[in-house]
Coordinates of C-alpha atoms in Angstrom, one line a residue:
M29 CA 126.7 117.0 71.1
R30 CA 124.2 117.1 73.9
L31 CA 121.1 119.4 73.3
R32 CA 122.2 121.3 76.5
Y33 CA 125.6 122.3 75.0
K34 CA 123.9 123.1 71.8
L35 CA 121.6 125.4 73.5
I36 CA 124.5 127.0 75.4
A37 CA 126.3 127.5 72.2
A38 CA 123.5 128.9 70.4
T39 CA 123.0 131.3 73.3
L40 CA 126.7 132.3 73.3
L41 CA 126.7 132.8 69.4
F42 CA 123.5 135.0 69.6
T43 CA 125.2 137.0 72.5
F44 CA 128.4 137.3 70.5
T45 CA 126.6 138.5 67.3
L46 CA 124.5 140.9 69.1
T47 CA 127.3 142.5 71.3
V48 CA 129.4 142.8 68.0
V49 CA 126.7 144.5 66.2
L50 CA 126.0 146.8 69.1
S51 CA 129.7 147.4 69.4
L52 CA 129.8 148.5 65.8
V53 CA 126.9 150.6 66.0
F54 CA 128.5 152.2 69.2
L55 CA 131.8 152.8 67.4
S56 CA 130.1 154.2 64.4
E57 CA 128.0 156.8 66.5
I58 CA 131.0 157.7 68.4
L59 CA 133.1 158.3 65.2
R60 CA 130.3 160.1 63.8
E61 CA 130.0 162.4 66.8
R62 CA 133.8 163.1 66.8
I63 CA 133.7 163.9 63.2
A64 CA 130.8 166.2 63.6
Q65 CA 132.8 167.8 66.4
T66 CA 135.7 168.3 64.1
E67 CA 133.7 169.7 61.5
S68 CA 131.9 172.1 63.8
S69 CA 135.3 173.2 65.3
N70 CA 136.8 173.6 61.8
S71 CA 133.8 175.5 60.6
V72 CA 134.5 178.0 63.5
L73 CA 138.1 178.4 62.1
V74 CA 136.7 178.9 58.7
H75 CA 134.5 181.8 59.9
Q76 CA 137.5 183.3 62.0
M77 CA 139.4 183.3 58.6
L78 CA 136.7 185.1 56.8
S79 CA 136.5 187.5 59.6
A80 CA 140.3 188.2 59.5
T81 CA 140.0 188.6 55.8
R82 CA 137.4 191.1 56.0
T83 CA 139.6 193.0 58.6
A84 CA 142.5 192.7 56.4
L85 CA 140.4 193.9 53.3
Q86 CA 139.1 197.2 55.2
N87 CA 142.4 198.0 56.6
G88 CA 144.4 197.4 53.3
L89 CA 141.8 199.1 51.0
R90 CA 141.7 202.1 53.6
D91 CA 145.5 202.3 53.6
H92 CA 146.0 201.6 49.9
P93 CA 143.0 202.3 48.0
P94 CA 143.1 201.4 44.2
T95 CA 144.9 204.0 42.0
E96 CA 142.7 203.5 39.1
T97 CA 139.0 202.7 38.4
G98 CA 138.0 199.2 37.1
E99 CA 137.9 195.7 38.3
Q100 CA 141.6 194.8 37.8
A101 CA 142.7 197.8 39.8
L102 CA 140.4 196.5 42.7
Q103 CA 141.5 193.0 42.4
A104 CA 145.2 194.3 42.6
A105 CA 144.4 196.3 45.5
I106 CA 142.6 193.3 47.2
E107 CA 145.6 191.1 46.5
Y108 CA 148.0 193.7 47.9
A109 CA 145.9 194.1 51.1
L110 CA 145.6 190.5 51.8
Q111 CA 149.2 189.5 51.1
N112 CA 150.5 192.3 53.1
D113 CA 148.4 191.7 56.4
D114 CA 150.5 190.2 58.9
A115 CA 147.4 189.5 61.2
L116 CA 145.8 187.5 58.5
Q117 CA 149.0 185.5 57.7
E118 CA 149.5 184.8 61.4
T119 CA 145.9 183.6 61.8
L120 CA 146.3 181.3 58.9
N121 CA 149.6 179.9 60.4
G122 CA 148.1 179.6 63.9
F123 CA 145.4 177.4 62.5
V124 CA 147.9 175.0 61.2
R125 CA 150.1 175.2 64.3
Y126 CA 147.4 174.6 67.0
S127 CA 144.7 172.6 65.1
P128 CA 145.4 168.9 65.5
S129 CA 143.9 168.0 62.3
I130 CA 144.5 170.8 59.8
Q131 CA 147.5 170.6 57.1
D132 CA 146.9 174.0 55.7
A133 CA 144.7 177.2 55.4
Y134 CA 144.5 179.4 52.2
L135 CA 142.4 182.1 50.5
A136 CA 141.6 181.8 46.9
D137 CA 139.9 184.2 44.4
A138 CA 137.1 183.5 42.2
N139 CA 139.2 181.8 39.8
G140 CA 140.8 179.3 42.2
R141 CA 144.2 181.1 42.4
V142 CA 145.6 181.0 45.9
L143 CA 146.3 184.5 47.1
V144 CA 147.2 183.8 50.8
S145 CA 148.3 180.4 52.3
S146 CA 150.0 178.9 55.3
D147 CA 151.9 176.8 52.8
P148 CA 154.2 178.8 50.8
A149 CA 154.2 176.3 47.9
L150 CA 150.5 176.9 47.3
L151 CA 150.9 180.8 47.0
N152 CA 149.9 182.1 43.5
A153 CA 149.2 178.6 42.5
Q154 CA 146.0 177.0 41.4
Q155 CA 144.1 175.5 44.4
P156 CA 144.4 171.9 44.6
H157 CA 141.4 169.6 44.1
R158 CA 140.2 168.1 47.1
R159 CA 137.0 166.1 48.3
D160 CA 134.7 168.1 50.6
F161 CA 134.9 167.2 54.3
S162 CA 131.1 166.8 54.5
V163 CA 131.3 163.5 52.6
V164 CA 132.8 162.1 55.7
N165 CA 129.7 162.5 57.7
T166 CA 127.6 160.9 55.1
A167 CA 130.0 157.9 54.7
S168 CA 129.4 154.2 56.1
L169 CA 131.6 152.9 58.9
L170 CA 133.7 151.0 56.4
E171 CA 134.2 154.1 54.3
K172 CA 135.1 156.2 57.2
R173 CA 137.5 153.4 58.3
A174 CA 139.1 153.3 54.6
L175 CA 139.3 157.1 54.8
L176 CA 141.0 157.2 58.3
F177 CA 143.2 154.1 58.0
G178 CA 143.7 154.0 54.2
D179 CA 145.8 156.2 51.9
P180 CA 146.4 159.5 53.1
E181 CA 144.1 162.2 51.8
T182 CA 143.4 165.9 52.5
L183 CA 139.7 167.0 52.8
D184 CA 138.5 170.4 52.1
M185 CA 136.5 172.8 54.3
S186 CA 135.6 176.0 52.6
L187 CA 133.3 179.2 53.2
P188 CA 132.8 181.9 50.4
L189 CA 133.1 185.6 51.0
E190 CA 130.5 187.5 48.5
R191 CA 130.4 190.7 46.8
N192 CA 127.3 191.8 45.0
G193 CA 125.8 188.4 45.6
Q194 CA 128.7 186.6 44.1
P195 CA 131.7 184.9 45.8
F196 CA 134.9 186.8 45.0
L197 CA 137.1 185.2 47.8
T198 CA 136.8 181.5 49.4
A199 CA 138.5 180.6 52.8
H200 CA 139.7 176.8 52.5
L201 CA 141.1 174.7 55.2
G202 CA 142.7 171.4 54.3
V203 CA 141.9 168.6 56.9
R204 CA 144.6 165.8 56.6
S205 CA 143.2 162.0 57.0
T206 CA 146.5 161.0 58.8
L207 CA 146.0 163.9 61.2
L208 CA 142.5 162.9 61.9
R209 CA 143.6 159.3 62.5
N210 CA 146.2 160.5 65.0
A211 CA 143.7 162.5 66.7
Y212 CA 141.0 159.8 66.9
A213 CA 143.4 156.9 67.7
P214 CA 143.5 157.1 71.4
W215 CA 139.9 157.2 72.0
L216 CA 139.1 154.8 69.3
R217 CA 141.6 152.4 71.1
D218 CA 139.6 153.0 74.4
S219 CA 136.4 152.5 72.8
A220 CA 137.5 149.4 71.1
M221 CA 138.8 148.1 74.5
I222 CA 135.5 148.8 76.2
C223 CA 133.8 146.8 73.4
V224 CA 135.9 143.9 73.8
F225 CA 135.5 143.9 77.6
A226 CA 131.8 144.1 77.0
L227 CA 132.0 141.3 74.6
A228 CA 133.9 139.1 77.0
G229 CA 131.5 140.1 79.8
A230 CA 128.2 139.5 77.8
L231 CA 129.8 135.9 76.8
L232 CA 130.5 135.1 80.4
V233 CA 127.0 136.5 81.7
A234 CA 125.2 134.6 78.8
A235 CA 127.2 131.4 79.8
A236 CA 126.4 131.7 83.4
L237 CA 122.7 132.5 82.7
S238 CA 122.5 129.7 80.3
A239 CA 123.9 127.2 82.9
A240 CA 121.7 128.7 85.6
A241 CA 118.6 128.5 83.2
M242 CA 119.4 124.7 82.7
R243 CA 120.0 124.1 86.3
P244 CA 116.0 124.2 87.1
L245 CA 115.7 121.5 84.3
E246 CA 117.5 119.2 86.6
D247 CA 115.1 119.8 89.4
I248 CA 112.1 119.6 87.0
S249 CA 113.6 116.3 85.7
R250 CA 114.0 114.9 89.2
E251 CA 110.5 115.9 90.2
L252 CA 109.0 114.4 87.0
D253 CA 111.1 111.3 87.7
V254 CA 109.5 110.9 91.2
L255 CA 106.1 111.5 89.6
S256 CA 106.6 109.1 86.7
G257 CA 107.8 106.5 89.2
T258 CA 111.6 106.3 88.0
S259 CA 113.3 108.1 90.7
G260 CA 116.6 106.4 91.7
V261 CA 116.6 104.4 88.4
E262 CA 119.8 105.7 86.3
T263 CA 119.9 103.7 83.0
E264 CA 122.8 104.3 80.4
E265 CA 120.5 106.2 78.2
A266 CA 119.6 108.7 81.1
Q267 CA 123.2 109.1 81.9
N268 CA 124.1 109.8 78.3
S269 CA 121.3 112.3 77.9
D270 CA 121.1 115.9 79.0
A271 CA 118.5 117.5 81.0
V272 CA 116.3 118.7 78.5
Q273 CA 116.1 115.3 76.8
R274 CA 115.5 113.6 80.4
V275 CA 112.7 116.3 80.9
T276 CA 111.2 115.4 77.5
S277 CA 111.5 111.6 78.4
S278 CA 110.1 112.1 81.9
I279 CA 106.9 114.1 80.5
S280 CA 106.3 111.4 78.1
R281 CA 106.4 108.8 80.8
L282 CA 104.3 110.8 83.0
D283 CA 101.8 111.2 80.3
E284 CA 101.7 107.6 79.7
R285 CA 101.2 107.1 83.4
I286 CA 98.6 109.6 83.5
R287 CA 96.8 107.8 80.6
T288 CA 97.2 104.4 82.5
S289 CA 96.0 105.9 85.7
E290 CA 93.0 107.3 84.0
Q291 CA 92.2 104.0 82.4
T292 CA 92.8 102.3 85.8
R293 CA 90.6 104.8 87.7
T294 CA 87.9 104.1 85.1
E295 CA 88.2 100.3 85.5
M296 CA 88.3 100.9 89.3
A297 CA 85.2 102.9 89.2
T298 CA 83.4 100.2 87.0
N299 CA 84.6 97.6 89.5
L300 CA 83.4 99.5 92.4
N301 CA 80.0 99.8 91.0
S302 CA 80.0 96.0 90.3
M303 CA 81.5 95.2 93.9
L304 CA 78.8 97.6 95.5
Q305 CA 76.0 95.7 93.7
T306 CA 77.4 92.5 95.1
L307 CA 78.5 93.4 98.6
K308 CA 76.4 92.1 101.4
D309 CA 77.3 95.3 103.4
G310 CA 75.3 98.2 103.0
V311 CA 77.3 101.1 101.6
M312 CA 76.2 104.6 100.9
L313 CA 78.0 107.9 99.9
I314 CA 76.4 111.2 101.0
D315 CA 77.4 114.7 99.9
A316 CA 78.0 117.9 102.0
D317 CA 74.1 118.4 101.8
L318 CA 73.5 114.9 103.1
R319 CA 72.1 113.7 100.2
V320 CA 72.8 110.3 98.7
I321 CA 75.2 110.2 95.7
M322 CA 75.8 106.3 95.6
A323 CA 74.3 103.3 97.5
S324 CA 74.9 99.4 97.2
E325 CA 72.2 97.2 96.4
A326 CA 72.5 95.6 99.7
M327 CA 71.7 98.8 101.5
H328 CA 67.9 98.2 101.1
H329 CA 68.2 95.3 103.7
F330 CA 68.9 97.8 106.4
L331 CA 66.3 100.4 105.4
P332 CA 63.1 101.1 107.5
P333 CA 59.9 99.8 106.0
G334 CA 58.8 102.0 103.1
K335 CA 62.1 103.8 102.6
D336 CA 64.3 103.7 99.6
A337 CA 67.9 105.0 99.1
E338 CA 67.3 106.9 95.7
L339 CA 70.0 109.2 94.5
G340 CA 69.6 112.7 95.8
A341 CA 67.4 111.6 98.6
P342 CA 68.1 113.3 102.0
L343 CA 69.7 111.0 104.6
T344 CA 67.2 112.3 107.3
D345 CA 64.4 111.0 105.2
I346 CA 65.9 107.5 104.5
F347 CA 66.7 107.0 108.2
P348 CA 64.3 109.2 110.4
R349 CA 65.3 110.2 113.8
N350 CA 62.8 107.8 115.5
T351 CA 64.8 104.8 114.1
A352 CA 67.9 103.5 115.8
I353 CA 70.2 104.2 113.0
G354 CA 68.7 107.7 112.5
A355 CA 69.2 108.6 116.1
L356 CA 72.9 107.6 116.0
L357 CA 73.3 109.4 112.7
A358 CA 71.9 112.5 114.0
D359 CA 74.0 112.6 116.9
L360 CA 77.1 112.0 114.6
L361 CA 76.2 114.8 112.3
A362 CA 75.6 117.2 115.0
E363 CA 79.0 116.4 116.7
R364 CA 80.7 115.8 113.4
R365 CA 82.1 112.6 114.7
S366 CA 83.2 109.4 113.0
V367 CA 82.6 106.0 114.5
R368 CA 83.8 102.4 113.4
S369 CA 81.7 99.4 114.0
Q370 CA 79.2 100.7 116.3
P371 CA 76.6 98.1 117.2
V372 CA 73.0 99.2 116.5
V373 CA 70.1 97.0 117.1
L374 CA 67.3 97.4 114.5
S375 CA 63.6 97.1 115.0
D376 CA 63.4 93.5 113.8
G377 CA 66.0 92.5 116.3
R378 CA 69.0 92.2 114.0
T379 CA 72.5 93.7 115.1
V380 CA 74.4 95.8 112.6
E381 CA 77.6 97.4 113.0
L382 CA 77.6 101.0 111.8
S383 CA 80.6 102.9 110.5
F384 CA 80.4 106.5 109.5
D385 CA 83.6 108.4 108.3
Y386 CA 84.0 111.8 106.9
F387 CA 85.9 112.3 103.8
P388 CA 89.8 113.2 104.6
G389 CA 90.9 116.6 104.1
N390 CA 88.4 119.3 103.0
A391 CA 86.5 117.0 100.8
P392 CA 82.9 117.4 101.6
G393 CA 80.8 114.3 102.2
A394 CA 80.9 110.9 104.2
L395 CA 80.7 107.3 104.0
L396 CA 78.1 105.3 105.7
T397 CA 78.6 101.6 106.1
L398 CA 76.1 99.0 107.7
H399 CA 77.4 95.5 108.4
D400 CA 75.2 92.5 109.3
V401 CA 77.0 90.8 112.1
A402 CA 74.8 87.7 112.1
A403 CA 75.4 87.1 108.4
Q404 CA 79.1 87.4 108.8
E405 CA 79.2 85.0 111.9
E406 CA 77.0 82.6 109.8
L407 CA 79.5 82.9 106.7
E408 CA 82.5 82.4 109.0
R409 CA 81.1 79.3 110.5
E410 CA 80.4 77.8 107.1
I411 CA 83.9 78.6 106.0
E412 CA 85.4 77.2 109.1
V413 CA 83.5 73.8 108.6
A414 CA 84.6 73.9 104.9
R415 CA 88.3 74.3 106.1
R416 CA 87.7 71.6 108.7
M417 CA 86.4 69.1 106.2
A418 CA 89.0 69.8 103.7
S419 CA 91.7 69.5 106.4
I420 CA 90.2 66.1 107.4
G421 CA 90.1 64.9 103.8
R422 CA 93.5 65.9 103.3
L423 CA 95.0 64.4 106.4
T424 CA 93.2 61.0 105.9
A425 CA 93.8 60.7 102.1
G426 CA 96.5 58.0 103.0
V427 CA 94.4 55.8 105.4
G428 CA 92.8 53.9 102.3
H429 CA 96.1 52.8 101.2
E430 CA 97.3 51.8 104.7
V431 CA 94.1 49.7 105.2
K432 CA 93.8 48.3 101.7
N433 CA 97.3 46.5 101.7
P434 CA 96.8 44.4 104.9
I435 CA 93.1 43.6 103.8
N436 CA 94.6 42.4 100.3
A437 CA 97.3 40.2 102.2
M438 CA 94.6 38.8 104.4
V439 CA 92.4 37.8 101.5
V440 CA 95.1 36.1 99.6
H441 CA 96.2 34.0 102.7
L442 CA 92.7 33.1 103.5
E443 CA 92.1 31.8 100.0
L444 CA 95.5 29.9 100.4
L445 CA 94.2 28.4 103.8
R446 CA 91.0 27.6 102.4
S447 CA 92.5 25.7 99.4
K448 CA 94.9 23.6 101.8
L449 CA 92.0 22.8 104.2
A450 CA 89.9 21.6 101.3
S451 CA 92.6 19.4 99.9
G452 CA 93.3 17.7 103.3
A453 CA 96.9 19.1 103.9
P454 CA 98.3 18.7 107.2
P455 CA 97.5 21.6 109.8
D456 CA 101.2 22.5 110.1
G457 CA 101.1 23.9 106.6
A458 CA 98.4 26.3 107.4
Q459 CA 100.0 27.7 110.3
R460 CA 102.1 29.9 108.3
H461 CA 99.0 31.5 106.7
V462 CA 97.3 31.9 110.1
D463 CA 100.4 33.8 111.4
V464 CA 100.3 36.1 108.4
L465 CA 96.6 36.7 108.9
S466 CA 97.4 37.5 112.6
S467 CA 100.3 39.9 111.7
E468 CA 98.2 41.7 109.1
M469 CA 95.3 42.0 111.6
G470 CA 97.5 43.5 114.0
R471 CA 98.9 45.7 111.3
L472 CA 95.3 46.9 110.5
D473 CA 94.5 47.4 114.2
R474 CA 97.7 49.7 114.5
V475 CA 96.5 51.9 111.5
V476 CA 93.0 52.2 112.8
Q477 CA 94.4 52.9 116.3
T478 CA 96.6 55.5 114.8
L479 CA 93.9 57.3 112.8
A480 CA 91.7 57.3 115.9
D481 CA 94.6 58.9 117.9
F482 CA 95.1 61.4 115.2
S483 CA 91.2 62.1 114.8
R484 CA 90.8 62.4 118.6
P485 CA 90.0 66.1 119.4
M486 CA 92.9 67.9 121.1
E487 CA 92.3 70.3 123.9
P488 CA 94.8 73.1 123.2
R489 CA 95.4 75.8 125.8
F490 CA 95.6 79.0 124.0
Q491 CA 97.5 81.8 125.4
E492 CA 98.7 85.2 124.2
Q493 CA 102.6 85.1 124.0
D494 CA 105.5 86.0 122.1
L495 CA 106.4 83.8 119.3
L496 CA 110.2 84.3 119.7
P497 CA 110.7 82.1 122.9
I498 CA 108.8 79.4 121.4
V499 CA 111.1 79.3 118.3
Q500 CA 114.2 79.6 120.7
A501 CA 113.1 76.5 122.8
V502 CA 112.9 74.5 119.5
V503 CA 116.5 75.7 118.5
Q504 CA 117.8 74.8 121.9
L505 CA 116.2 71.3 122.1
V506 CA 117.9 70.3 118.7
A507 CA 121.2 72.3 119.3
A508 CA 123.2 69.4 120.5
E509 CA 122.1 67.0 117.9
A510 CA 122.6 69.5 115.2
E511 CA 126.2 70.3 116.3
K512 CA 126.9 66.6 116.1
A513 CA 125.6 66.5 112.6
N514 CA 127.6 69.4 111.7
I515 CA 124.3 71.6 111.0
S516 CA 124.3 75.3 111.9
I517 CA 120.7 76.7 112.9
A518 CA 120.0 80.3 113.2
I519 CA 117.3 82.7 114.0
A520 CA 117.1 86.0 112.2
E521 CA 114.8 89.1 112.0
V522 CA 113.8 90.0 108.3
T523 CA 112.0 93.4 109.4
P524 CA 112.9 94.6 113.0
S525 CA 109.6 95.7 114.7
A526 CA 107.5 94.9 117.8
P527 CA 107.4 91.5 119.1
L528 CA 105.3 88.7 117.3
R529 CA 102.6 88.1 119.7
V530 CA 100.1 85.3 118.9
V531 CA 97.4 83.4 120.6
A532 CA 98.7 79.8 120.6
D533 CA 99.2 76.7 122.7
A534 CA 103.0 76.7 123.2
E535 CA 103.5 73.1 123.6
L536 CA 101.5 72.1 120.2
L537 CA 103.4 74.9 118.5
R538 CA 106.8 73.6 119.6
Q539 CA 105.9 70.4 118.5
A540 CA 104.7 71.4 115.1
L541 CA 108.0 73.4 114.5
L542 CA 110.1 70.7 116.1
N543 CA 108.7 68.3 113.4
I544 CA 109.7 70.7 110.5
V545 CA 113.2 71.1 112.0
L546 CA 113.8 67.4 112.5
N547 CA 112.8 66.7 108.8
A548 CA 115.1 69.5 107.8
M549 CA 118.0 67.8 109.6
Q550 CA 117.1 64.3 108.4
A551 CA 117.4 65.8 104.7
M552 CA 121.1 66.9 105.3
P553 CA 122.9 63.8 106.2
G554 CA 126.4 65.5 105.1
G555 CA 125.7 68.8 107.2
G556 CA 124.4 71.9 106.3
A557 CA 122.5 75.0 107.5
I558 CA 118.9 75.8 108.8
Q559 CA 117.8 79.4 108.7
I560 CA 114.7 80.4 110.7
Q561 CA 113.3 83.9 109.8
L562 CA 110.5 85.7 111.7
S563 CA 108.7 88.4 110.0
R564 CA 105.5 90.4 110.0
E565 CA 103.2 90.5 106.9
R566 CA 99.8 92.1 106.8
G567 CA 98.6 91.4 110.3
S568 CA 100.3 87.7 110.3
A569 CA 103.3 86.6 112.0
V570 CA 105.4 84.4 109.5
V571 CA 107.9 81.7 110.6
S572 CA 110.1 80.6 107.6
I573 CA 112.2 77.5 108.1
R574 CA 114.7 77.0 105.1
D575 CA 117.4 74.1 105.0
T576 CA 120.0 73.3 102.4
G577 CA 119.1 69.7 102.2
T578 CA 118.3 67.4 99.2
G579 CA 114.8 69.0 98.6
I580 CA 111.6 67.4 97.6
P581 CA 110.7 66.1 94.2
P582 CA 107.9 68.4 92.6
E583 CA 105.7 65.4 92.2
K584 CA 105.7 64.6 96.0
L585 CA 105.2 68.2 97.1
D586 CA 101.4 68.1 97.1
R587 CA 101.2 64.9 99.2
I588 CA 103.8 65.7 102.0
F589 CA 101.0 66.5 104.5
D590 CA 98.9 63.5 103.7
L591 CA 98.5 61.1 106.7
Y592 CA 100.9 58.0 106.5
F593 CA 102.8 59.6 103.3
T594 CA 106.5 59.7 103.8
T595 CA 109.5 59.9 101.5
K596 CA 111.9 58.3 104.1
T597 CA 112.5 54.5 104.5
T598 CA 111.9 54.7 108.4
G599 CA 109.2 57.5 108.4
S600 CA 105.7 57.0 109.8
G601 CA 104.1 59.7 107.7
I602 CA 102.5 61.3 110.8
G603 CA 104.7 64.3 111.6
L604 CA 103.9 66.5 109.0
A605 CA 100.3 65.8 109.0
L606 CA 100.4 66.4 112.7
T607 CA 102.0 69.9 112.1
Y608 CA 99.4 70.6 109.4
R609 CA 96.6 69.9 112.0
I610 CA 98.2 71.9 114.7
V611 CA 98.8 75.0 112.4
Q612 CA 95.1 74.6 111.2
M613 CA 93.8 74.5 114.8
H614 CA 95.6 78.0 115.4
G615 CA 93.9 79.4 112.6
G616 CA 97.1 79.5 110.4
V617 CA 98.3 78.4 107.0
I618 CA 101.4 76.5 106.3
A619 CA 103.1 76.3 102.9
V620 CA 106.2 74.6 101.3
A621 CA 108.4 75.4 98.6
S622 CA 111.5 73.2 97.5
D623 CA 113.9 72.7 94.8
A624 CA 115.5 69.1 94.4
N625 CA 117.9 70.3 91.7
A626 CA 121.5 70.2 93.3
A627 CA 122.9 72.6 90.8
S628 CA 120.4 75.2 91.6
P629 CA 121.2 78.1 94.0
E630 CA 117.9 77.9 95.7
H631 CA 118.6 74.2 96.5
G632 CA 116.7 73.0 99.6
T633 CA 113.3 73.3 101.2
T634 CA 111.4 76.3 102.8
F635 CA 108.3 75.6 105.2
S636 CA 106.4 78.9 106.0
L637 CA 103.9 79.1 109.0
R638 CA 101.6 82.1 109.0
L639 CA 99.6 82.7 112.2
P640 CA 97.3 85.6 113.0
L641 CA 98.8 88.3 115.2
T642 CA 96.9 89.5 118.5
G643 CA 97.2 93.2 117.4
R644 CA 99.4 94.2 120.4
N645 CA 102.6 96.0 119.5
T646 CA 105.4 96.8 121.9
S647 CA 108.9 97.8 121.2
A648 CA 111.4 95.0 120.9
S649 CA 113.8 93.3 118.7
I650 CA 114.5 89.7 117.9
P651 CA 118.0 88.6 118.6
A652 CA 120.1 86.1 116.7
V653 CA 120.5 82.9 118.2
T654 CA 122.8 80.2 116.6
A655 CA 123.3 76.7 117.6

């Protein structure tokens, strides 16, 4: 059973028990109150009986006084007066007639002999032994129930009439338990029905409140799932668990995530300190009082002579107003304004870019960054030179092999020709070797000429333009040939957004894309599909060209961009090398992924060209073009 249902069941059981106990207490108090009312009303009747007895004695003894002296004569006169008083007898009969709980009423002398009674059977007999009615009030609820609903019993209520300090007559009322039950039954039934309705209502209310109390746990569980990073993940365990268990699990996950985040924060703080010490840019954090709370090691390269960025030092002392940086900072602080990459010329002639940003929200403080433009340009030049050197080395890696083969052939035939000439062989036999030498020299010349043409600097005409029309032009160019080869070509958009605008030479870029598409078509002699996708990733335009061809073996992937390397029997090994060079000229990157396993679902080759975007962004969509 789920914990939720257990909690609801426990709540209902508690409510049931509490309501039953309160109902029993209510019934007990109601019954006690009714019994007290019965005792009070019957007590009034007993006093009325004694009052009627006194009146009967006065009238009787006045009209028929004792004829003799003595106790016996007085007792006889009293009996005569009581038994012959019609008003007294009518009073006793009226009690029985009109009271719903009285069975009989009688007067007994000091010896317990009944002198006057509403029941003739008791007259002149010894009074019956009965329990006093007062025991009912002190009885428990179960005892009262046994008295009222058990075997019939008559209870006694009595009040003595004294003479000379001693009781000589006693008035008795007989209260029948069955008569009490009949008198109490209607309101006991009504009270019991009220208790039943109260119990049912309490259980319904408890169930509703329990369900309502559990409902916020669902919201809490969802919020905790969002915080713990599992929102929208419905596992079988989560589906079979209730809200309480899910909240417990979510709290555990959140606690683990907080601990992980705290560890990550500590590591990031450590890495930040390490990074600040290795950055060439000057970075300084200041608080609301314009005092330094953190500064990188490189900041001292930008400070005025004799100044130091000590922790707690005022910003105005580090950069006085009479310096270029100090004057700009003073204006920014006065206007509470932020700037990005603001050029500032230092006293030594260097140009730095100053960025000043206030912390987001209501957080006090700001971030000051100083960037040495000259150092960045020098570093970029070094990186560009390294990239070009690596590109030249990659593209010309196959030249040695192409040059070595004809030279080896030429050496062999020269040796053969020298041997024949030394032996005096006829000139006709040497002609074949001369022809081979001529052919190999021509081949060597073509290799050198191709390398010279390939290495000759291009003069691209860069212009900002949309990348989509360039791709569409390539598709239209090969559409007829693709249709004849049973190959479908489609352009699709991965993430709809603004046009992908790049700075490029459209002719060169079309040539690069055409080389890749033609290679893909040649890799699918039996037909297939080519998918071209355009997307935007981190400020770059990405063109992915995927085919369903035979793929490229893993051992050859690293060499496909080498000059003169080809996997085709009729290939020249220049197309992909030229594509690599064109992409490199545009400041881009080209990558390839391939699976040559025919049984693999990812069978085929994917070329990805990544070119830098211009930063312009206009609303447009990339339509699908199918050939």
